[in-house]
PDB file of C-alpha atoms in Angstrom:
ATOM      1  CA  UNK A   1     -24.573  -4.008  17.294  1.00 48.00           C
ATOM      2  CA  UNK A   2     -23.531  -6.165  20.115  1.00 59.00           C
ATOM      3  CA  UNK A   3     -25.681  -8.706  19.824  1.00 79.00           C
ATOM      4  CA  UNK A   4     -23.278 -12.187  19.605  1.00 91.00           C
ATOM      5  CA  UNK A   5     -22.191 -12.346  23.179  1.00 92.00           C
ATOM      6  CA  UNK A   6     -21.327 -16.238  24.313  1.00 93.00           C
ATOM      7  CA  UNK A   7     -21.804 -17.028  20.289  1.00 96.00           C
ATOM      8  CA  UNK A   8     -19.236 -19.828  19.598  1.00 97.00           C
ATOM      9  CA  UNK A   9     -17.781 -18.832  16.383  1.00 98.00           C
ATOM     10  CA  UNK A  10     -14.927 -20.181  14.827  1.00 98.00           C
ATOM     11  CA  UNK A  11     -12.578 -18.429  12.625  1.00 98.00           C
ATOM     12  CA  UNK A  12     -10.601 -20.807   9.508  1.00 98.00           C
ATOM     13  CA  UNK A  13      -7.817 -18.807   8.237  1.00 96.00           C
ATOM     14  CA  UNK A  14      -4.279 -19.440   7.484  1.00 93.00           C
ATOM     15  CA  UNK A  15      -2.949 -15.985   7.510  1.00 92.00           C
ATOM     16  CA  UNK A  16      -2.222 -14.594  10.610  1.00 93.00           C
ATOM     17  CA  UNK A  17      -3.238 -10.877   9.945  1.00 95.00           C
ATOM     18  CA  UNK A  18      -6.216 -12.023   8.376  1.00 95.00           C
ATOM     19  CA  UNK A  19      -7.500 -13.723  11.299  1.00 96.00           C
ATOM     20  CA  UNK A  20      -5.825 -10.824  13.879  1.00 96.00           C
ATOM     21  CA  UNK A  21      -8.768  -8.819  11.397  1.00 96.00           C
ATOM     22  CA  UNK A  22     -11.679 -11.196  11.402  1.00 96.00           C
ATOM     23  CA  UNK A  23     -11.184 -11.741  15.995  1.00 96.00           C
ATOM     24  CA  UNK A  24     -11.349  -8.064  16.173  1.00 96.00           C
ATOM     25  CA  UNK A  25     -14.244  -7.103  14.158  1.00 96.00           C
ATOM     26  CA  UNK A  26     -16.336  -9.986  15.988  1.00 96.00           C
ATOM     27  CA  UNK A  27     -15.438  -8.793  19.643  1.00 94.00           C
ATOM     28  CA  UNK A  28     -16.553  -5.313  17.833  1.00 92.00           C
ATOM     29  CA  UNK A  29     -20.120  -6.976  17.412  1.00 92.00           C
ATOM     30  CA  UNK A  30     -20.262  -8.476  21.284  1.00 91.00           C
ATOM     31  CA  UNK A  31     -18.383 -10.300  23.398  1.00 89.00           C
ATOM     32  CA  UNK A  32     -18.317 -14.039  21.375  1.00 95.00           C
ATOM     33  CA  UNK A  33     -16.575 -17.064  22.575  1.00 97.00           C
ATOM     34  CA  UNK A  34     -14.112 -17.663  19.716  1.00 98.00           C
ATOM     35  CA  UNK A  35     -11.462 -20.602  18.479  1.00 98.00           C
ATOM     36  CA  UNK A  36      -9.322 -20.524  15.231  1.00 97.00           C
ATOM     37  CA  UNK A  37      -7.607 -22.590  13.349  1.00 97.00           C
ATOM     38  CA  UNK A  38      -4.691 -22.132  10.439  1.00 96.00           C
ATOM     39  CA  UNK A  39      -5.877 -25.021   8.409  1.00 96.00           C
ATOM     40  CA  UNK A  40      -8.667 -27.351   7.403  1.00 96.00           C
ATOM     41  CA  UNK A  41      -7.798 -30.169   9.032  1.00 96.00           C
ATOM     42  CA  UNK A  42      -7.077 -28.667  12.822  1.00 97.00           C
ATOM     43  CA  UNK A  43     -10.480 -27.113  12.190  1.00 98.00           C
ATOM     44  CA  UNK A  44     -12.310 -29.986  11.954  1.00 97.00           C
ATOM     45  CA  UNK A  45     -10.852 -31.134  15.397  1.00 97.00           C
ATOM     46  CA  UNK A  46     -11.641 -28.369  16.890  1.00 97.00           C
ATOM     47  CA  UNK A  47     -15.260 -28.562  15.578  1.00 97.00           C
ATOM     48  CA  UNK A  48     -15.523 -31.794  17.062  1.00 96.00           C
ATOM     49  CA  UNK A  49     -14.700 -30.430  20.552  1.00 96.00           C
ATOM     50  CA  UNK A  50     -15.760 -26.595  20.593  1.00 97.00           C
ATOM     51  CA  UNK A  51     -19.353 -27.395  18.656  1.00 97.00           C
ATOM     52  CA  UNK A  52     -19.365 -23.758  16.971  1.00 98.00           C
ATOM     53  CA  UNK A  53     -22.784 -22.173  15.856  1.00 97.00           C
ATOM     54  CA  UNK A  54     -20.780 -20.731  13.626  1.00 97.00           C
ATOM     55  CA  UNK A  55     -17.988 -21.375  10.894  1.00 98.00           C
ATOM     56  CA  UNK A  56     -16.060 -18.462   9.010  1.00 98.00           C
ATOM     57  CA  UNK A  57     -13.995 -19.950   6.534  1.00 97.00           C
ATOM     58  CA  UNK A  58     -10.950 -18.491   4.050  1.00 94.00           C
ATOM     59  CA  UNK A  59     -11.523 -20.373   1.053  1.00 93.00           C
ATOM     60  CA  UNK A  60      -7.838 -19.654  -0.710  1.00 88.00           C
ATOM     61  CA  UNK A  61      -5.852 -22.243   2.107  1.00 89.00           C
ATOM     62  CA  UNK A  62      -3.304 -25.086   1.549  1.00 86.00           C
ATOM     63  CA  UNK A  63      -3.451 -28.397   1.533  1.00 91.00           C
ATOM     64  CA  UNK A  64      -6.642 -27.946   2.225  1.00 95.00           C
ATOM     65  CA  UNK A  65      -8.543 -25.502   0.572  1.00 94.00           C
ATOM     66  CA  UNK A  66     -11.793 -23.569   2.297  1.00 95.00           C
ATOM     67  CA  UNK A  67     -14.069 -25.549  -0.152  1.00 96.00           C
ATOM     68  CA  UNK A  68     -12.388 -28.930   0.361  1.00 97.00           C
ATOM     69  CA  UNK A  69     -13.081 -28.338   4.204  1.00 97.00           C
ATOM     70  CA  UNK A  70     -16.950 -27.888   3.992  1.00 97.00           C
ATOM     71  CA  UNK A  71     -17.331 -30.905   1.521  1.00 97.00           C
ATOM     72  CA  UNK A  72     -15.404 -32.825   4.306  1.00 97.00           C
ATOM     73  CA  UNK A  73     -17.952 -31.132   6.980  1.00 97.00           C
ATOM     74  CA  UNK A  74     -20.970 -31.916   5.087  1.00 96.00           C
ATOM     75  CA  UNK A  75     -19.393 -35.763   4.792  1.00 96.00           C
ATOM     76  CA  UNK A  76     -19.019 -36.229   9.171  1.00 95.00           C
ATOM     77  CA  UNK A  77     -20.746 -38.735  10.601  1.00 94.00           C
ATOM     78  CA  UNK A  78     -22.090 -36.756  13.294  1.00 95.00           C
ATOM     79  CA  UNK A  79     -25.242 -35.100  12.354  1.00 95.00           C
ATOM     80  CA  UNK A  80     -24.653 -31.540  14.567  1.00 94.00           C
ATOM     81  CA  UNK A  81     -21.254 -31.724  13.296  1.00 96.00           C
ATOM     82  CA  UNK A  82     -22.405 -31.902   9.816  1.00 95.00           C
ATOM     83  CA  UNK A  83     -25.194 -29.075   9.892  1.00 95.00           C
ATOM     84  CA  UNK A  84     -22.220 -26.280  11.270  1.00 97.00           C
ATOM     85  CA  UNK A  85     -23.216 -23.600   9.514  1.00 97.00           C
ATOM     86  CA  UNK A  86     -20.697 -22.210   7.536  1.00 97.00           C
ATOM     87  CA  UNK A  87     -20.121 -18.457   6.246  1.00 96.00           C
ATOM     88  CA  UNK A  88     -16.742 -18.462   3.381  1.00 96.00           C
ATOM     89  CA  UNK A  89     -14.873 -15.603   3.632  1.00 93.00           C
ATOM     90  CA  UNK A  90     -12.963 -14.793   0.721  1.00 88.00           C
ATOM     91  CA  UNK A  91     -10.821 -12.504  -2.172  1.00 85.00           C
ATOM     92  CA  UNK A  92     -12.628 -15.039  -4.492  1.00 79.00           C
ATOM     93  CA  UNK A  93     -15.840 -13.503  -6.120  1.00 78.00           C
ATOM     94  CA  UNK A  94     -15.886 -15.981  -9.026  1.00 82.00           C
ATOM     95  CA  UNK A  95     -19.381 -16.657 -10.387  1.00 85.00           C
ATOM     96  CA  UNK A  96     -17.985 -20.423 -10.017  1.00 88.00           C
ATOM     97  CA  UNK A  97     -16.683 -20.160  -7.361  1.00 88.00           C
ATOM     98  CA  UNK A  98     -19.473 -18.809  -5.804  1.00 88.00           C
ATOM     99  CA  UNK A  99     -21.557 -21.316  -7.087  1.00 90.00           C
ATOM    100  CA  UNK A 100     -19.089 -24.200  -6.249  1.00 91.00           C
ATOM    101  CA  UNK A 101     -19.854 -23.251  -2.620  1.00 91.00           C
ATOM    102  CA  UNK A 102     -23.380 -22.481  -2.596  1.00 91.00           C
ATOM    103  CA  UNK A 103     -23.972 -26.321  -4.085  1.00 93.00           C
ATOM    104  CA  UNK A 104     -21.839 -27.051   0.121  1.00 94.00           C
ATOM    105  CA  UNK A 105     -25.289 -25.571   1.802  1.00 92.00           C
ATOM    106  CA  UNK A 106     -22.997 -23.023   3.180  1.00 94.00           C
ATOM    107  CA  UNK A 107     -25.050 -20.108   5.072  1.00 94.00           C
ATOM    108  CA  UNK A 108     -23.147 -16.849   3.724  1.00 93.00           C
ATOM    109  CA  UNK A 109     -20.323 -15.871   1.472  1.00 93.00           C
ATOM    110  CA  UNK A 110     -18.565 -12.769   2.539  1.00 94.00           C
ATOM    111  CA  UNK A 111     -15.901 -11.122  -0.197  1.00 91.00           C
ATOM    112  CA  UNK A 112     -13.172  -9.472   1.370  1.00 88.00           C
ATOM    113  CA  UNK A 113     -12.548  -6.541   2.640  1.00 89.00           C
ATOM    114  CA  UNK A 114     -15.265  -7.454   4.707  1.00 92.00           C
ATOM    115  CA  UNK A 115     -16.881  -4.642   7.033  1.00 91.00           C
ATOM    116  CA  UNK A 116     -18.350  -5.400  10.688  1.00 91.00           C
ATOM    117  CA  UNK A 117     -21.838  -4.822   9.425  1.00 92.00           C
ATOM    118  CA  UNK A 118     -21.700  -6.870   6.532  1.00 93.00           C
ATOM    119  CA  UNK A 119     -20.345  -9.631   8.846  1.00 95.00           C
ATOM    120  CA  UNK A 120     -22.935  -9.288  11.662  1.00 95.00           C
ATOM    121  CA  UNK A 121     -25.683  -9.288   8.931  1.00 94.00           C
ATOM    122  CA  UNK A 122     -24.791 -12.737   7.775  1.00 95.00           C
ATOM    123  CA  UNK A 123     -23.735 -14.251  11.318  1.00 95.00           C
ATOM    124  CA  UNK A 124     -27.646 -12.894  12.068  1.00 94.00           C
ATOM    125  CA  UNK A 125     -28.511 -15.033   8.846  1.00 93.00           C
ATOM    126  CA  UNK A 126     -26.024 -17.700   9.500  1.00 94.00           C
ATOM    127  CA  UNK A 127     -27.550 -18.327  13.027  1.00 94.00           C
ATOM    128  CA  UNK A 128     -31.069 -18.170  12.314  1.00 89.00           C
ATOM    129  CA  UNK A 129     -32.210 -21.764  12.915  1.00 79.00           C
ATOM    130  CA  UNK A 130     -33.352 -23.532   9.080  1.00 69.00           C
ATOM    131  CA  UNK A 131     -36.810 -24.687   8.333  1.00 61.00           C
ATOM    132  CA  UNK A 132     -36.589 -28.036   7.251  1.00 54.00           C
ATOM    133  CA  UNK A 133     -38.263 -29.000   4.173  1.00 44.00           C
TER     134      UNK A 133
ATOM    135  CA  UNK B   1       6.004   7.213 -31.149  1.00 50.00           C
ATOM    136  CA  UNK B   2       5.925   6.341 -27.343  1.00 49.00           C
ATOM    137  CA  UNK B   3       9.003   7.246 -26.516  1.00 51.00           C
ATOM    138  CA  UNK B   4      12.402   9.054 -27.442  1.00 50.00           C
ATOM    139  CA  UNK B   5      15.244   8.191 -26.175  1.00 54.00           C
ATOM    140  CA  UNK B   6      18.928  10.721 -26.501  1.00 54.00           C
ATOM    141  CA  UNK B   7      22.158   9.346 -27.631  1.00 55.00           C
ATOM    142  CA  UNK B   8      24.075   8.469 -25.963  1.00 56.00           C
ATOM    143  CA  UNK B   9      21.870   4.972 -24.744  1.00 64.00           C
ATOM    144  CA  UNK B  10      23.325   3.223 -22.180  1.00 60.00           C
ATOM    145  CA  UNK B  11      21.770  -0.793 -21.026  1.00 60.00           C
ATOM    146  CA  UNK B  12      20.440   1.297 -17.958  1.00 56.00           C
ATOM    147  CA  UNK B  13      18.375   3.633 -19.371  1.00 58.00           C
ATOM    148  CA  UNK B  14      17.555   1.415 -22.200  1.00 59.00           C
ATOM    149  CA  UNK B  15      16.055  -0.985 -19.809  1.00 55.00           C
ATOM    150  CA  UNK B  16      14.280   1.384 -17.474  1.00 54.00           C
ATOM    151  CA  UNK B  17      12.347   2.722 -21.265  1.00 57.00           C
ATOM    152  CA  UNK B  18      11.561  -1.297 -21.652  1.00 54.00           C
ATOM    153  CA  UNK B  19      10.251  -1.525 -17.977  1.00 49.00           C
ATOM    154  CA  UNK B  20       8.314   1.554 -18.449  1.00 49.00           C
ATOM    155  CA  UNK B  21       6.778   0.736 -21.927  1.00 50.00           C
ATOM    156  CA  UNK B  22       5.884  -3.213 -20.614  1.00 46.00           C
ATOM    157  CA  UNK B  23       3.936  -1.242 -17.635  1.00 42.00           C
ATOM    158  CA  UNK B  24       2.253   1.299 -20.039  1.00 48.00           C
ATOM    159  CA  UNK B  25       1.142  -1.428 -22.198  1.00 47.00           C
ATOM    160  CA  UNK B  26       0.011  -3.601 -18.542  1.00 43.00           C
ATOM    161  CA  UNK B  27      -2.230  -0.643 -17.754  1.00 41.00           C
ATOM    162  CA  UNK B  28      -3.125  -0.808 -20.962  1.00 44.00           C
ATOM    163  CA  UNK B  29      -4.576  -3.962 -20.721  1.00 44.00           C
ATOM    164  CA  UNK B  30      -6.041  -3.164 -17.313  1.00 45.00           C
ATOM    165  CA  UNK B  31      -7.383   0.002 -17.629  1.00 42.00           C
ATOM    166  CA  UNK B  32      -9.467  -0.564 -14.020  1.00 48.00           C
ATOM    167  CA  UNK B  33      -6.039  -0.045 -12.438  1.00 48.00           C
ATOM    168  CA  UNK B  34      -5.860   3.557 -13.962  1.00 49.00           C
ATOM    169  CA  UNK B  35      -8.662   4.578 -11.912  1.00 59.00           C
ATOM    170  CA  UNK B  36      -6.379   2.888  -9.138  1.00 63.00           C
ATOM    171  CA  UNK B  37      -4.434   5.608  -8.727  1.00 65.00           C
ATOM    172  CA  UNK B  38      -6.959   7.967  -7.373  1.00 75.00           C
ATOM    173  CA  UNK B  39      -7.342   5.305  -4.437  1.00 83.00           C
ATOM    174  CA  UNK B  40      -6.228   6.321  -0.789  1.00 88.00           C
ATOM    175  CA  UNK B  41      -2.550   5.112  -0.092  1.00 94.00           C
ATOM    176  CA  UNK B  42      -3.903   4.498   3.074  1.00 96.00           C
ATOM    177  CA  UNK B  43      -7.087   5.163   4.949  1.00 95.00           C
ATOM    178  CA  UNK B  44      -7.831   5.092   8.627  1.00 95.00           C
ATOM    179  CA  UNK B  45     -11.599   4.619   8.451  1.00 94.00           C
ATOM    180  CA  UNK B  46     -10.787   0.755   8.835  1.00 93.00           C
ATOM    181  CA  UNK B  47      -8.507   1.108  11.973  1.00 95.00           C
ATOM    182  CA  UNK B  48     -11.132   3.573  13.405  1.00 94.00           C
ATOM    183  CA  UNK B  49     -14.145   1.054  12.883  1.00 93.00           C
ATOM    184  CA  UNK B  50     -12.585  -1.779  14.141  1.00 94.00           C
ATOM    185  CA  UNK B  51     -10.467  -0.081  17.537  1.00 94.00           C
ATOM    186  CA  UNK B  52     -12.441   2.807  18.381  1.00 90.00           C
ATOM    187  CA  UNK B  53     -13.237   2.223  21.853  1.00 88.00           C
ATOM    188  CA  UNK B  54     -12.145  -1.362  22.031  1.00 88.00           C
ATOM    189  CA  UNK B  55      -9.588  -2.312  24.898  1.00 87.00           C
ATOM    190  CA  UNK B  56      -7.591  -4.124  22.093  1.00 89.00           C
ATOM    191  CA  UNK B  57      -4.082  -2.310  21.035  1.00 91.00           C
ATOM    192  CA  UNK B  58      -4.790  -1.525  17.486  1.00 94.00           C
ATOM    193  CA  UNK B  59      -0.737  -0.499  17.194  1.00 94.00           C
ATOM    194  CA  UNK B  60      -0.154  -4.069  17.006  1.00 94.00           C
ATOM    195  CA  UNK B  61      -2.759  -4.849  14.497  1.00 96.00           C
ATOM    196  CA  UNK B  62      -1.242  -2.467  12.707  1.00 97.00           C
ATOM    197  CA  UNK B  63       2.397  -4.140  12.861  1.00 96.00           C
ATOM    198  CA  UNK B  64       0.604  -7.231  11.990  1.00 96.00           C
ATOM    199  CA  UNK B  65      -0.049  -6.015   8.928  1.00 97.00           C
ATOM    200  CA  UNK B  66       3.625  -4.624   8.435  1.00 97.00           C
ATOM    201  CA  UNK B  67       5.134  -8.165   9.520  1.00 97.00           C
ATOM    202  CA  UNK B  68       2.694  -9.894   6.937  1.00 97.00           C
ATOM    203  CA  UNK B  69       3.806  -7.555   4.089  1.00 97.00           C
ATOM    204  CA  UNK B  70       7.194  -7.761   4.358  1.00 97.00           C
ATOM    205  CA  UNK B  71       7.274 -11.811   4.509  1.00 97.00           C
ATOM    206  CA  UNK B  72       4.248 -11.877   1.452  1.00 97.00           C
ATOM    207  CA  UNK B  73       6.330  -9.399  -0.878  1.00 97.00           C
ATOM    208  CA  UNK B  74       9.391 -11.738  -0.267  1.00 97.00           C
ATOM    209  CA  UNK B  75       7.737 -14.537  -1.404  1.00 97.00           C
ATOM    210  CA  UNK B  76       6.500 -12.622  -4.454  1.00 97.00           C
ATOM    211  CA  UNK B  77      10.401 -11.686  -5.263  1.00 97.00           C
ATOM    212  CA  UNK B  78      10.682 -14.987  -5.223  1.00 97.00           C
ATOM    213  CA  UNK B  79       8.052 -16.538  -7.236  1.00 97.00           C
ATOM    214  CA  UNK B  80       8.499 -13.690  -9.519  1.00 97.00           C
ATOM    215  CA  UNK B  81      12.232 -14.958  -9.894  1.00 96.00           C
ATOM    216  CA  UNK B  82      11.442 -18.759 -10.253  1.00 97.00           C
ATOM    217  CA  UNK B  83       9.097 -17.771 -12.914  1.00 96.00           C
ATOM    218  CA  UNK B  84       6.277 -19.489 -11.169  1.00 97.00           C
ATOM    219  CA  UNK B  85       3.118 -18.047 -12.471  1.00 96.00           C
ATOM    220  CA  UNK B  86       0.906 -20.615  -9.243  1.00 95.00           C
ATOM    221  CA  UNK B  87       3.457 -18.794  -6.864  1.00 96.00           C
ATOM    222  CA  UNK B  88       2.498 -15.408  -7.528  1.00 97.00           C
ATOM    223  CA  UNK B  89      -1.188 -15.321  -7.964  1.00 95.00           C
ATOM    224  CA  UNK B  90      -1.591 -17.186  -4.556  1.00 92.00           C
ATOM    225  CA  UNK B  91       0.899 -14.371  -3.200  1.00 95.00           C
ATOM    226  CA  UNK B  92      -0.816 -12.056  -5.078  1.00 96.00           C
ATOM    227  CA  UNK B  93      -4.143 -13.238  -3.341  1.00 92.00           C
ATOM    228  CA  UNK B  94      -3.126 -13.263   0.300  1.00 92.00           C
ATOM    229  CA  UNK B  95      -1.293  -9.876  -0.055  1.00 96.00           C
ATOM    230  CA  UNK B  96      -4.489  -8.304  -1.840  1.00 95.00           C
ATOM    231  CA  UNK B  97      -6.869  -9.954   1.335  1.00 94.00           C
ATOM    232  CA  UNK B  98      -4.704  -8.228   3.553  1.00 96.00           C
ATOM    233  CA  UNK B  99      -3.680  -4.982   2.122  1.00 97.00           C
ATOM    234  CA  UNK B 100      -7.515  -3.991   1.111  1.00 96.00           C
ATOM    235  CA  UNK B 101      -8.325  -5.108   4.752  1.00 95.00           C
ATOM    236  CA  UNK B 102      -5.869  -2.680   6.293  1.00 97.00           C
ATOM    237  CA  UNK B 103      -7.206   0.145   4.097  1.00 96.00           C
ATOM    238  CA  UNK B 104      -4.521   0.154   1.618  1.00 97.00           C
ATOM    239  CA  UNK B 105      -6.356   0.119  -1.296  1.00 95.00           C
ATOM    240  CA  UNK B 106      -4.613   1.514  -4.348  1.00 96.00           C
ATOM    241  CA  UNK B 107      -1.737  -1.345  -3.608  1.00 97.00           C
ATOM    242  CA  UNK B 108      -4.471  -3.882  -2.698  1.00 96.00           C
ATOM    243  CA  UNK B 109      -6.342  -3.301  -6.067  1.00 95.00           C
ATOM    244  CA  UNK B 110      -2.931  -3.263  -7.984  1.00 97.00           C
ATOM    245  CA  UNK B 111      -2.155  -6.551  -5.878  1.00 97.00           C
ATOM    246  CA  UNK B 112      -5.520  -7.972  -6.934  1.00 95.00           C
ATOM    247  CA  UNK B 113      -4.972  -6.828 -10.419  1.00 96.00           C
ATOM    248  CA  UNK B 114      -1.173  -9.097 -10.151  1.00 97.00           C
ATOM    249  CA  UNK B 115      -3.422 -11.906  -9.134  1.00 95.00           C
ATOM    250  CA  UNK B 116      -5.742 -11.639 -12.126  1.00 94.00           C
ATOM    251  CA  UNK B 117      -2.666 -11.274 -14.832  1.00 96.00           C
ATOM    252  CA  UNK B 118      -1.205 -14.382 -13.106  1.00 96.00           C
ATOM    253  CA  UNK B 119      -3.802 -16.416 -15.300  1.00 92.00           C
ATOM    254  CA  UNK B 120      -1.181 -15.750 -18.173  1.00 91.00           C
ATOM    255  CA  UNK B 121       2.384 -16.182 -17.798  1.00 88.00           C
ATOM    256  CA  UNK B 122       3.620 -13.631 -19.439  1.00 93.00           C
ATOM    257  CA  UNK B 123       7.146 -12.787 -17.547  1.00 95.00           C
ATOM    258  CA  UNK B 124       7.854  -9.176 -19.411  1.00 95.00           C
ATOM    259  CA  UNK B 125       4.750  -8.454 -18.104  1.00 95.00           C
ATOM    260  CA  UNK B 126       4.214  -9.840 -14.532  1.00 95.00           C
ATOM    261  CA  UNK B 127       7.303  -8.690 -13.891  1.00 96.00           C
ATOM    262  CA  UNK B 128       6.930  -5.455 -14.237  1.00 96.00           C
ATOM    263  CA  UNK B 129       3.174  -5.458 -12.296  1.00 97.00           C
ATOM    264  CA  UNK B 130       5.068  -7.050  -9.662  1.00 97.00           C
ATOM    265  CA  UNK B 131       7.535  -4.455  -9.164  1.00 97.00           C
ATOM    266  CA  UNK B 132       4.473  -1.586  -9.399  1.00 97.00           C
ATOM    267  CA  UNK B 133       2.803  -3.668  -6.655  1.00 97.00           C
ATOM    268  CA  UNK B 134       6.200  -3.813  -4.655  1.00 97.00           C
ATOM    269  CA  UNK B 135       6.244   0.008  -5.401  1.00 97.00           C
ATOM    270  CA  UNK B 136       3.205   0.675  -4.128  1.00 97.00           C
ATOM    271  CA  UNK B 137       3.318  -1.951  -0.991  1.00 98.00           C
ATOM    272  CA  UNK B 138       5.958  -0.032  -0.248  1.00 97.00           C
ATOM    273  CA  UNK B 139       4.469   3.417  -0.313  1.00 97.00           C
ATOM    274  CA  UNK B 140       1.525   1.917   1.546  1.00 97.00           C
ATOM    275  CA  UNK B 141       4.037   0.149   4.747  1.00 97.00           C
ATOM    276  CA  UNK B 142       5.794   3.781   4.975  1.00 97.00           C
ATOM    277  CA  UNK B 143       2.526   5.345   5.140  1.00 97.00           C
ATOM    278  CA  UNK B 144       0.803   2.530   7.705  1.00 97.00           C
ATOM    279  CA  UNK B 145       4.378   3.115   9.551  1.00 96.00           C
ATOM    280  CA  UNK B 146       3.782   7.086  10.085  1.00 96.00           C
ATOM    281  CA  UNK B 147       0.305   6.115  11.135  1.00 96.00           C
ATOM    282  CA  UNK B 148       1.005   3.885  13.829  1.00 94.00           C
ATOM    283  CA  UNK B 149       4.002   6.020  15.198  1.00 93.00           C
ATOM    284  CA  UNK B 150       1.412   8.701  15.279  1.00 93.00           C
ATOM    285  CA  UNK B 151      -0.895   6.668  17.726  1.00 86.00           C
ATOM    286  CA  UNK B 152       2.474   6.646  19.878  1.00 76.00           C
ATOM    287  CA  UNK B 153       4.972   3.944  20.856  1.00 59.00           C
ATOM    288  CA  UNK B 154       3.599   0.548  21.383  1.00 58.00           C
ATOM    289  CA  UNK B 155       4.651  -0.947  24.833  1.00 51.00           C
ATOM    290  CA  UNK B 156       7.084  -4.119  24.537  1.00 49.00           C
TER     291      UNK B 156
END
């Protein structure tokens, strides 16, 4: 399974233990290079620097909630920036909800507790380059 | 009749009949969180997965979990107490996220099952679902606790 070695994932969480969970399942999948952030809004700094292939994203989060954070993604004015594919990770299993953040073009949507298979099954997905239409 | 109660009734045990009736009647309402019971406390298979051969202390993951708790069932005391229905669902949220991730799942689901009855204020009620979740947090920290002191000391 370790197949995301040098991946550049980063990990959106505000609670601590959460995200202590989330870093140790991915360096159970490889050895990935990965960044975190407690809130929305240091997140989208650090995209901005670190360029992630990857996003995993809490949705439940204050001020800024998970959803709130990928409409502001999908609104950058840098293009890469923009496309960051984005898996949520969340308690949240609301048909709404799920819809909500399906209408963001986000690439997964993980409900928690999340396993280490289930997660490297939608990174696989989640990195997979798009055809464009 | 659901319950008898012998002269002579003190406010004590009159209120510990209320509490117990206002839970019957919760898990009434719920009846998923019957089936709750029959969950593991506590099971390993998560710790195992995610440390088994990794390099990474899983002791302190562990105590991560422990520190979270205690500062997440505070803040449900508290939201509980300043009748803030908001309060305790998010609360309710984060400490179900965390608890079912740890492997704790009969408190998680009760936890999850807090967050749901949040929707509806109704104090008698959330109250007492607050203090089975508390309950079984409880249960499930003393358990985690044993665990961890089982995989030996962690190193300050």
């Amino acid at each position: 399974m370790k197949s995301f070695d040098a991946v550049r994932v980063l990990v959106i969480e505000d609670e601590p233990f959460m995200r202590a969970t989330i870093k140790q399942m991915l360096r159970m999948l490889g050895n990935p290079d990965i960044r975190e952030a407690g809130d929305g809004q240091t997140a989208l700094e650090t995209i901005a620097s670190f360029h992630p292939q990857v996003v995993l994203c809490d949705i439940g989060m204050k001020p800024m909630s998970g959803l709130q954070f990928v409409e502001k993604l999908r609104g950058q004015g840098d293009a890469e920036m923009r496309a960051t594919p984005v898996v949520m990770l969340t308690g949240d299993g609301a048909q709404s909800t799920v819809a909500e953040a399906a209408k963001l073009g986000i690439s997964g949507y993980l409900v928690k507790p999340i396993s280490p298979k289930n997660l490297a099954d939608r990174l696989r997905i989640a990195l997979t380059p798009r055809k464009s239409a | 009749m659901d319950h008898v109660e012998m002269k002579p009734i003190t406010l004590p045990r009159l209120e510990a009949a209320l509490q117990r009736l206002l839970l019957r009647q919760s898990l009434d309402q719920a009846p998923a969180m019957t089936e709750d019971a029959a969950k593991p406390i506590f099971d390993s298979a998560t710790y195992e997965e995610l440390f088994a051969g990794s390099d990474v202390d899983g002791r302190e993951w562990l105590e991560g979990y422990l520190s979270a708790a205690s500062g997440l069932i505070d803040a449900l005391r508290r939201a509980v107490a300043a009748r803030s229905a908001a309060d305790v669902a998010a609360t309710a949220h984060q400490l179900a996220g965390a608890t079912l991730s740890v492997g704790a799942t009969r408190a998680g689901l009760l936890c999850r099952a807090l967050e749901g009855a949040a929707k509806t204020p109704d104090w008698p009620r959330l109250s007492a679902l607050a203090g089975e979740v508390t309950n079984a947090l409880g249960e499930a920290c003393r358990e985690i606790d044993r665990f961890a002191d089982s995989k030996g000391a962690l190193v300050p």
